[in-house]
Amino acid sequence: MDTRQLAAFCAVVERKSFSHAAERLGVTQPAVSLQVRSLEKRLGRKLLDRSGRRVEPTEAGLALYRGAQRMLALEGQLLEELDAGQDGELGGTLEVGASTGPGSTVVPVLLCEFQRENPGVAVSLSISDTQSVVDRVAERELELGVVGAARRHRGVVFEPFFRDEVVLACPPGHRFAGRSVSLEELREEPLIVMQEGAGVRQVIEDELRRAGTRLRDLEPRLELGLQESVKSAVAAGHGVTFISRTAIEADLAAGTLETARVKGLEPSREISLVRSAGRSPTRAADAFLEFARERL
């Protein structure tokens, strides 16, 4: 079976669009349409329903998609093993996505150390919010994701990676610094939160719910995107924020930020590894995970 036809078909199923599939594959839309038509003609089955606004697989198309994923993954593994040479040196590309917490601290260091030991592997790390990372892994744009919250998604599987403490960060000399404060006291301070989709925000919302309250009850004054934005605002004295402790270790050591605890809250999060459901891992991905787990 022609793997180019299978790759085009899988891209259309995953992107639900011929034009988006063509963009992903770096070819023209007519080329993708031709590959899919040729595949349907060969199999004698209609594989895609083109009648709606989005392209959807038929029952036969779904069955083919599941098998095609395995075939394409095996082809990739075979090519990678051939490229590795007789000495078994790792090669290929390892594309990883991470949310802003682990992506600005632990993950880049691990990837740099891994690449230094495996110079034949080209490493790529992209940083975005948790939901975007999960979506890109599900769409197979990334092989692995490292995120601070396990969000339900039928296209991916989550595995525990390591644990991270979430703390309340405040400016140096702030009245909260080094203390354990109540939720009532917290309501009196400008609270800066991260945007919807951020892993830390989900952890805090869940922890507050268990404590019998909600984030909006704390009347947050500012929503400033992701980690670096809120950290800068707190360091400049504009309020306090919940943030990953690993993300501010250097700031704590430098004295530009301090931390506090909130009574009744013990926020921490499982940093999760995200894989695409049904995708066979490459040798580079397996080697990186073994390398990382030895060091975490």
mmCIF file of C-alpha atoms in Angstrom:
data_model
loop_
_atom_site.group_PDB
_atom_site.id
_atom_site.type_symbol
_atom_site.label_atom_id
_atom_site.label_comp_id
_atom_site.label_asym_id
_atom_site.label_seq_id
_atom_site.Cartn_x
_atom_site.Cartn_y
_atom_site.Cartn_z
ATOM 1 C CA MET A 1 0.000 0.000 0.000
ATOM 2 C CA ASP A 2 1.341 3.450 -0.962
ATOM 3 C CA THR A 3 2.351 5.203 2.250
ATOM 4 C CA ARG A 4 2.140 8.607 0.557
ATOM 5 C CA GLN A 5 -1.553 8.000 -0.035
ATOM 6 C CA LEU A 6 -1.984 6.861 3.560
ATOM 7 C CA ALA A 7 -0.128 9.929 4.871
ATOM 8 C CA ALA A 8 -2.357 12.237 2.814
ATOM 9 C CA PHE A 9 -5.498 10.439 3.980
ATOM 10 C CA CYS A 10 -4.442 10.560 7.666
ATOM 11 C CA ALA A 11 -3.627 14.261 7.396
ATOM 12 C CA VAL A 12 -7.107 14.998 6.029
ATOM 13 C CA VAL A 13 -8.738 12.980 8.827
ATOM 14 C CA GLU A 14 -6.688 14.749 11.505
ATOM 15 C CA ARG A 15 -7.131 18.256 10.069
ATOM 16 C CA LYS A 16 -10.711 17.673 8.799
ATOM 17 C CA SER A 17 -9.793 19.678 5.719
ATOM 18 C CA PHE A 18 -7.997 19.041 2.422
ATOM 19 C CA SER A 19 -6.453 22.514 2.399
ATOM 20 C CA HIS A 20 -5.155 22.240 5.977
ATOM 21 C CA ALA A 21 -3.802 18.765 5.252
ATOM 22 C CA ALA A 22 -1.976 20.105 2.191
ATOM 23 C CA GLU A 23 -0.479 22.896 4.289
ATOM 24 C CA ARG A 24 0.735 20.402 6.876
ATOM 25 C CA LEU A 25 2.277 18.122 4.244
ATOM 26 C CA GLY A 26 3.798 20.988 2.264
ATOM 27 C CA VAL A 27 2.051 20.071 -0.994
ATOM 28 C CA THR A 28 -0.852 21.449 -3.029
ATOM 29 C CA GLN A 29 -4.496 20.729 -2.251
ATOM 30 C CA PRO A 30 -5.065 19.035 -5.656
ATOM 31 C CA ALA A 31 -2.159 16.681 -4.868
ATOM 32 C CA VAL A 32 -3.802 15.646 -1.587
ATOM 33 C CA SER A 33 -7.191 15.188 -3.294
ATOM 34 C CA LEU A 34 -5.565 13.001 -5.960
ATOM 35 C CA GLN A 35 -3.860 10.789 -3.378
ATOM 36 C CA VAL A 36 -7.119 10.251 -1.475
ATOM 37 C CA ARG A 37 -9.152 9.575 -4.642
ATOM 38 C CA SER A 38 -6.544 7.051 -5.784
ATOM 39 C CA LEU A 39 -6.706 5.324 -2.402
ATOM 40 C CA GLU A 40 -10.519 5.177 -2.492
ATOM 41 C CA LYS A 41 -10.432 3.797 -6.046
ATOM 42 C CA ARG A 42 -7.923 1.122 -5.107
ATOM 43 C CA LEU A 43 -9.872 -0.004 -2.040
ATOM 44 C CA GLY A 44 -13.277 0.342 -3.663
ATOM 45 C CA ARG A 45 -14.604 2.205 -0.622
ATOM 46 C CA LYS A 46 -15.680 5.731 0.154
ATOM 47 C CA LEU A 47 -13.303 6.794 2.920
ATOM 48 C CA LEU A 48 -14.301 10.409 3.547
ATOM 49 C CA ASP A 49 -17.630 12.191 3.844
ATOM 50 C CA ARG A 50 -17.249 15.527 2.050
ATOM 51 C CA SER A 51 -20.886 16.656 2.336
ATOM 52 C CA GLY A 52 -20.630 18.829 5.477
ATOM 53 C CA ARG A 53 -18.590 21.885 6.360
ATOM 54 C CA ARG A 54 -15.822 19.629 7.641
ATOM 55 C CA VAL A 55 -14.443 16.466 6.099
ATOM 56 C CA GLU A 56 -15.206 13.424 8.268
ATOM 57 C CA PRO A 57 -14.117 9.780 7.868
ATOM 58 C CA THR A 58 -16.714 7.155 6.988
ATOM 59 C CA GLU A 59 -16.902 3.904 8.976
ATOM 60 C CA ALA A 60 -14.466 2.319 6.517
ATOM 61 C CA GLY A 61 -12.313 5.426 6.725
ATOM 62 C CA LEU A 62 -12.061 5.174 10.515
ATOM 63 C CA ALA A 63 -10.967 1.549 10.284
ATOM 64 C CA LEU A 64 -8.344 2.438 7.677
ATOM 65 C CA TYR A 65 -7.142 5.421 9.715
ATOM 66 C CA ARG A 66 -6.375 3.260 12.748
ATOM 67 C CA GLY A 67 -4.377 0.783 10.666
ATOM 68 C CA ALA A 68 -2.670 3.504 8.640
ATOM 69 C CA GLN A 69 -1.375 5.160 11.810
ATOM 70 C CA ARG A 70 0.379 1.943 12.768
ATOM 71 C CA MET A 71 1.831 1.463 9.294
ATOM 72 C CA LEU A 72 3.164 5.008 9.087
ATOM 73 C CA ALA A 73 4.669 4.758 12.578
ATOM 74 C CA LEU A 74 6.416 1.497 11.647
ATOM 75 C CA GLU A 75 7.723 3.069 8.444
ATOM 76 C CA GLY A 76 9.128 5.971 10.466
ATOM 77 C CA GLN A 77 10.801 3.617 12.913
ATOM 78 C CA LEU A 78 12.321 1.585 10.089
ATOM 79 C CA LEU A 79 13.731 4.673 8.380
ATOM 80 C CA GLU A 80 15.102 5.920 11.672
ATOM 81 C CA GLU A 81 16.817 2.592 12.356
ATOM 82 C CA LEU A 82 18.335 2.584 8.871
ATOM 83 C CA ASP A 83 19.586 6.143 9.367
ATOM 84 C CA ALA A 84 21.104 5.201 12.698
ATOM 85 C CA GLY A 85 23.809 3.088 11.064
ATOM 86 C CA GLN A 86 25.481 -0.037 12.308
ATOM 87 C CA ASP A 87 26.632 1.494 15.571
ATOM 88 C CA GLY A 88 23.015 2.204 16.603
ATOM 89 C CA GLU A 89 23.582 5.945 17.069
ATOM 90 C CA LEU A 90 20.344 7.833 17.603
ATOM 91 C CA GLY A 91 19.229 10.144 14.823
ATOM 92 C CA GLY A 92 16.177 11.923 13.522
ATOM 93 C CA THR A 93 14.191 14.761 15.081
ATOM 94 C CA LEU A 94 12.606 14.977 18.516
ATOM 95 C CA GLU A 95 9.803 17.553 18.588
ATOM 96 C CA VAL A 96 8.584 18.387 22.088
ATOM 97 C CA GLY A 97 6.024 20.893 23.345
ATOM 98 C CA ALA A 98 5.767 22.166 26.917
ATOM 99 C CA SER A 99 3.578 24.498 28.904
ATOM 100 C CA THR A 100 5.233 27.589 30.318
ATOM 101 C CA GLY A 101 6.017 26.150 33.764
ATOM 102 C CA PRO A 102 8.079 23.080 32.894
ATOM 103 C CA GLY A 103 8.961 24.593 29.513
ATOM 104 C CA SER A 104 10.940 27.449 31.017
ATOM 105 C CA THR A 105 12.772 25.461 33.688
ATOM 106 C CA VAL A 106 13.174 21.687 33.745
ATOM 107 C CA VAL A 107 12.461 20.615 30.159
ATOM 108 C CA PRO A 108 14.969 22.804 28.258
ATOM 109 C CA VAL A 109 17.823 21.724 30.522
ATOM 110 C CA LEU A 110 16.928 18.055 30.075
ATOM 111 C CA LEU A 111 16.714 18.442 26.301
ATOM 112 C CA CYS A 112 20.072 20.244 26.106
ATOM 113 C CA GLU A 113 21.784 17.554 28.175
ATOM 114 C CA PHE A 114 20.120 14.805 26.122
ATOM 115 C CA GLN A 115 21.158 16.373 22.814
ATOM 116 C CA ARG A 116 24.739 16.802 24.026
ATOM 117 C CA GLU A 117 24.894 13.053 24.681
ATOM 118 C CA ASN A 118 23.094 12.275 21.394
ATOM 119 C CA PRO A 119 24.443 14.740 18.815
ATOM 120 C CA GLY A 120 22.717 12.936 15.950
ATOM 121 C CA VAL A 121 19.272 13.958 17.249
ATOM 122 C CA ALA A 122 17.875 17.357 16.245
ATOM 123 C CA VAL A 123 15.804 18.668 19.163
ATOM 124 C CA SER A 124 12.953 21.173 18.891
ATOM 125 C CA LEU A 125 11.035 22.631 21.863
ATOM 126 C CA SER A 126 7.977 24.867 21.514
ATOM 127 C CA ILE A 127 6.305 26.650 24.449
ATOM 128 C CA SER A 128 2.595 27.455 24.750
ATOM 129 C CA ASP A 129 -0.303 26.986 27.153
ATOM 130 C CA THR A 130 -1.321 23.510 28.284
ATOM 131 C CA GLN A 131 -4.346 23.156 26.002
ATOM 132 C CA SER A 132 -2.380 24.148 22.898
ATOM 133 C CA VAL A 133 0.338 21.601 23.677
ATOM 134 C CA VAL A 134 -2.252 18.838 24.159
ATOM 135 C CA ASP A 135 -3.992 19.745 20.894
ATOM 136 C CA ARG A 136 -0.712 19.728 18.925
ATOM 137 C CA VAL A 137 0.280 16.331 20.325
ATOM 138 C CA ALA A 138 -3.172 14.977 19.422
ATOM 139 C CA GLU A 139 -2.727 16.303 15.879
ATOM 140 C CA ARG A 140 0.762 14.709 15.743
ATOM 141 C CA GLU A 141 2.511 17.986 15.161
ATOM 142 C CA LEU A 142 4.541 17.183 18.299
ATOM 143 C CA GLU A 143 5.726 13.777 19.434
ATOM 144 C CA LEU A 144 5.750 14.552 23.160
ATOM 145 C CA GLY A 145 4.220 17.167 25.420
ATOM 146 C CA VAL A 146 5.060 18.121 29.000
ATOM 147 C CA VAL A 147 2.214 19.965 30.741
ATOM 148 C CA GLY A 148 1.100 20.996 34.192
ATOM 149 C CA ALA A 149 -2.482 19.686 34.022
ATOM 150 C CA ALA A 150 -3.972 16.521 32.545
ATOM 151 C CA ARG A 151 -6.902 17.748 30.452
ATOM 152 C CA ARG A 152 -9.282 15.185 29.014
ATOM 153 C CA HIS A 153 -8.693 14.596 25.333
ATOM 154 C CA ARG A 154 -9.523 11.392 23.509
ATOM 155 C CA GLY A 155 -6.608 11.856 21.115
ATOM 156 C CA VAL A 156 -3.862 11.656 23.754
ATOM 157 C CA VAL A 157 -2.736 9.682 26.791
ATOM 158 C CA PHE A 158 -1.171 11.187 29.921
ATOM 159 C CA GLU A 159 1.588 9.707 32.085
ATOM 160 C CA PRO A 160 2.983 11.059 35.375
ATOM 161 C CA PHE A 161 6.365 12.743 34.840
ATOM 162 C CA PHE A 162 7.265 14.641 38.043
ATOM 163 C CA ARG A 163 5.614 16.722 40.788
ATOM 164 C CA ASP A 164 5.768 20.502 41.160
ATOM 165 C CA GLU A 165 4.696 22.726 44.072
ATOM 166 C CA VAL A 166 2.496 25.762 43.395
ATOM 167 C CA VAL A 167 3.161 28.751 45.680
ATOM 168 C CA LEU A 168 1.805 32.248 46.230
ATOM 169 C CA ALA A 169 4.478 34.654 44.981
ATOM 170 C CA CYS A 170 4.701 38.214 46.285
ATOM 171 C CA PRO A 171 7.100 41.165 45.983
ATOM 172 C CA PRO A 172 10.080 41.424 48.358
ATOM 173 C CA GLY A 173 9.081 42.903 51.721
ATOM 174 C CA HIS A 174 5.382 42.283 51.111
ATOM 175 C CA ARG A 175 3.252 41.744 54.220
ATOM 176 C CA PHE A 176 2.527 38.174 53.037
ATOM 177 C CA ALA A 177 6.203 37.214 52.608
ATOM 178 C CA GLY A 178 7.121 34.108 54.572
ATOM 179 C CA ARG A 179 3.669 33.894 56.199
ATOM 180 C CA SER A 180 0.641 31.642 56.074
ATOM 181 C CA VAL A 181 -2.302 33.881 55.138
ATOM 182 C CA SER A 182 -6.059 33.328 55.081
ATOM 183 C CA LEU A 183 -8.340 33.475 52.058
ATOM 184 C CA GLU A 184 -9.898 36.602 53.605
ATOM 185 C CA GLU A 185 -6.492 38.306 53.654
ATOM 186 C CA LEU A 186 -5.857 37.205 50.081
ATOM 187 C CA ARG A 187 -9.075 38.914 48.954
ATOM 188 C CA GLU A 188 -7.640 42.224 50.180
ATOM 189 C CA GLU A 189 -4.658 42.045 47.825
ATOM 190 C CA PRO A 190 -4.580 42.515 44.032
ATOM 191 C CA LEU A 191 -4.528 38.945 42.725
ATOM 192 C CA ILE A 192 -2.954 38.386 39.322
ATOM 193 C CA VAL A 193 -4.001 35.229 37.477
ATOM 194 C CA MET A 194 -2.859 33.453 34.357
ATOM 195 C CA GLN A 195 -5.117 33.073 31.346
ATOM 196 C CA GLU A 196 -7.628 30.280 30.790
ATOM 197 C CA GLY A 197 -5.773 27.183 29.590
ATOM 198 C CA ALA A 198 -2.778 27.629 31.895
ATOM 199 C CA GLY A 199 -1.979 24.547 33.959
ATOM 200 C CA VAL A 200 -1.336 26.454 37.218
ATOM 201 C CA ARG A 201 -4.686 28.201 36.919
ATOM 202 C CA GLN A 202 -6.502 24.875 36.617
ATOM 203 C CA VAL A 203 -4.647 23.526 39.680
ATOM 204 C CA ILE A 204 -5.652 26.568 41.757
ATOM 205 C CA GLU A 205 -9.270 26.456 40.584
ATOM 206 C CA ASP A 206 -9.470 22.777 41.574
ATOM 207 C CA GLU A 207 -7.820 23.413 44.958
ATOM 208 C CA LEU A 208 -10.131 26.336 45.738
ATOM 209 C CA ARG A 209 -13.161 24.245 44.796
ATOM 210 C CA ARG A 210 -12.066 21.582 47.285
ATOM 211 C CA ALA A 211 -11.766 24.338 49.902
ATOM 212 C CA GLY A 212 -15.359 25.416 49.226
ATOM 213 C CA THR A 213 -14.718 28.569 47.216
ATOM 214 C CA ARG A 214 -14.047 29.701 43.657
ATOM 215 C CA LEU A 215 -11.375 31.738 41.955
ATOM 216 C CA ARG A 216 -13.813 34.514 41.097
ATOM 217 C CA ASP A 217 -14.683 34.824 44.803
ATOM 218 C CA LEU A 218 -11.131 36.114 45.313
ATOM 219 C CA GLU A 219 -11.920 38.903 42.841
ATOM 220 C CA PRO A 220 -8.757 38.714 40.727
ATOM 221 C CA ARG A 221 -7.925 42.163 39.381
ATOM 222 C CA LEU A 222 -5.579 41.229 36.542
ATOM 223 C CA GLU A 223 -5.360 38.383 34.020
ATOM 224 C CA LEU A 224 -1.983 38.661 32.337
ATOM 225 C CA GLY A 225 -1.387 35.761 30.006
ATOM 226 C CA LEU A 226 1.105 33.179 31.133
ATOM 227 C CA GLN A 227 3.925 32.664 33.598
ATOM 228 C CA GLU A 228 6.513 35.259 32.577
ATOM 229 C CA SER A 229 3.884 38.000 32.441
ATOM 230 C CA VAL A 230 2.503 37.421 35.923
ATOM 231 C CA LYS A 231 5.979 36.943 37.378
ATOM 232 C CA SER A 232 7.137 40.299 35.996
ATOM 233 C CA ALA A 233 4.012 42.035 37.313
ATOM 234 C CA VAL A 234 4.500 40.648 40.820
ATOM 235 C CA ALA A 235 8.208 41.513 40.878
ATOM 236 C CA ALA A 236 7.236 45.076 39.928
ATOM 237 C CA GLY A 237 4.901 45.261 42.926
ATOM 238 C CA HIS A 238 1.505 45.099 41.195
ATOM 239 C CA GLY A 239 0.051 42.191 43.181
ATOM 240 C CA VAL A 240 0.474 38.532 44.106
ATOM 241 C CA THR A 241 0.041 35.384 42.050
ATOM 242 C CA PHE A 242 -0.042 31.614 42.240
ATOM 243 C CA ILE A 243 2.860 30.146 40.274
ATOM 244 C CA SER A 244 5.051 27.070 39.936
ATOM 245 C CA ARG A 245 7.867 27.095 42.484
ATOM 246 C CA THR A 246 10.362 25.702 39.977
ATOM 247 C CA ALA A 247 9.589 28.666 37.713
ATOM 248 C CA ILE A 248 10.771 31.191 40.316
ATOM 249 C CA GLU A 249 13.715 29.404 41.970
ATOM 250 C CA ALA A 250 16.187 31.862 40.429
ATOM 251 C CA ASP A 251 14.028 34.836 41.490
ATOM 252 C CA LEU A 252 13.831 33.542 45.058
ATOM 253 C CA ALA A 253 17.590 33.077 45.162
ATOM 254 C CA ALA A 254 18.103 36.608 43.810
ATOM 255 C CA GLY A 255 15.626 38.102 46.278
ATOM 256 C CA THR A 256 13.377 39.593 43.582
ATOM 257 C CA LEU A 257 10.390 37.504 44.717
ATOM 258 C CA GLU A 258 9.221 35.919 47.973
ATOM 259 C CA THR A 259 6.590 33.296 48.740
ATOM 260 C CA ALA A 260 3.679 32.763 51.124
ATOM 261 C CA ARG A 261 1.228 29.982 51.941
ATOM 262 C CA VAL A 262 -2.561 30.174 51.954
ATOM 263 C CA LYS A 263 -4.295 28.423 54.852
ATOM 264 C CA GLY A 264 -6.381 25.470 53.726
ATOM 265 C CA LEU A 265 -4.645 25.189 50.368
ATOM 266 C CA GLU A 266 -1.875 22.720 49.500
ATOM 267 C CA PRO A 267 -1.583 23.248 45.762
ATOM 268 C CA SER A 268 0.783 21.019 43.851
ATOM 269 C CA ARG A 269 0.546 19.454 40.471
ATOM 270 C CA GLU A 270 1.612 16.372 38.649
ATOM 271 C CA ILE A 271 3.621 17.430 35.638
ATOM 272 C CA SER A 272 2.355 15.082 32.950
ATOM 273 C CA LEU A 273 3.828 13.615 29.834
ATOM 274 C CA VAL A 274 1.488 13.699 26.821
ATOM 275 C CA ARG A 275 1.618 11.228 23.942
ATOM 276 C CA SER A 276 -0.622 10.822 20.932
ATOM 277 C CA ALA A 277 -2.974 7.861 21.423
ATOM 278 C CA GLY A 278 -1.989 4.934 19.233
ATOM 279 C CA ARG A 279 1.287 6.452 18.034
ATOM 280 C CA SER A 280 4.361 4.261 18.288
ATOM 281 C CA PRO A 281 7.237 6.212 19.875
ATOM 282 C CA THR A 282 10.460 6.806 17.990
ATOM 283 C CA ARG A 283 13.753 5.556 19.395
ATOM 284 C CA ALA A 284 14.739 9.147 20.134
ATOM 285 C CA ALA A 285 11.584 9.732 22.190
ATOM 286 C CA ASP A 286 12.044 6.524 24.181
ATOM 287 C CA ALA A 287 15.703 7.357 24.799
ATOM 288 C CA PHE A 288 14.862 10.882 25.970
ATOM 289 C CA LEU A 289 12.234 9.664 28.428
ATOM 290 C CA GLU A 290 14.622 7.086 29.888
ATOM 291 C CA PHE A 291 17.284 9.799 30.149
ATOM 292 C CA ALA A 292 14.882 12.260 31.800
ATOM 293 C CA ARG A 293 13.449 9.845 34.344
ATOM 294 C CA GLU A 294 16.928 8.963 35.552
ATOM 295 C CA ARG A 295 17.461 12.639 36.398
ATOM 296 C CA LEU A 296 14.093 13.686 37.816
#
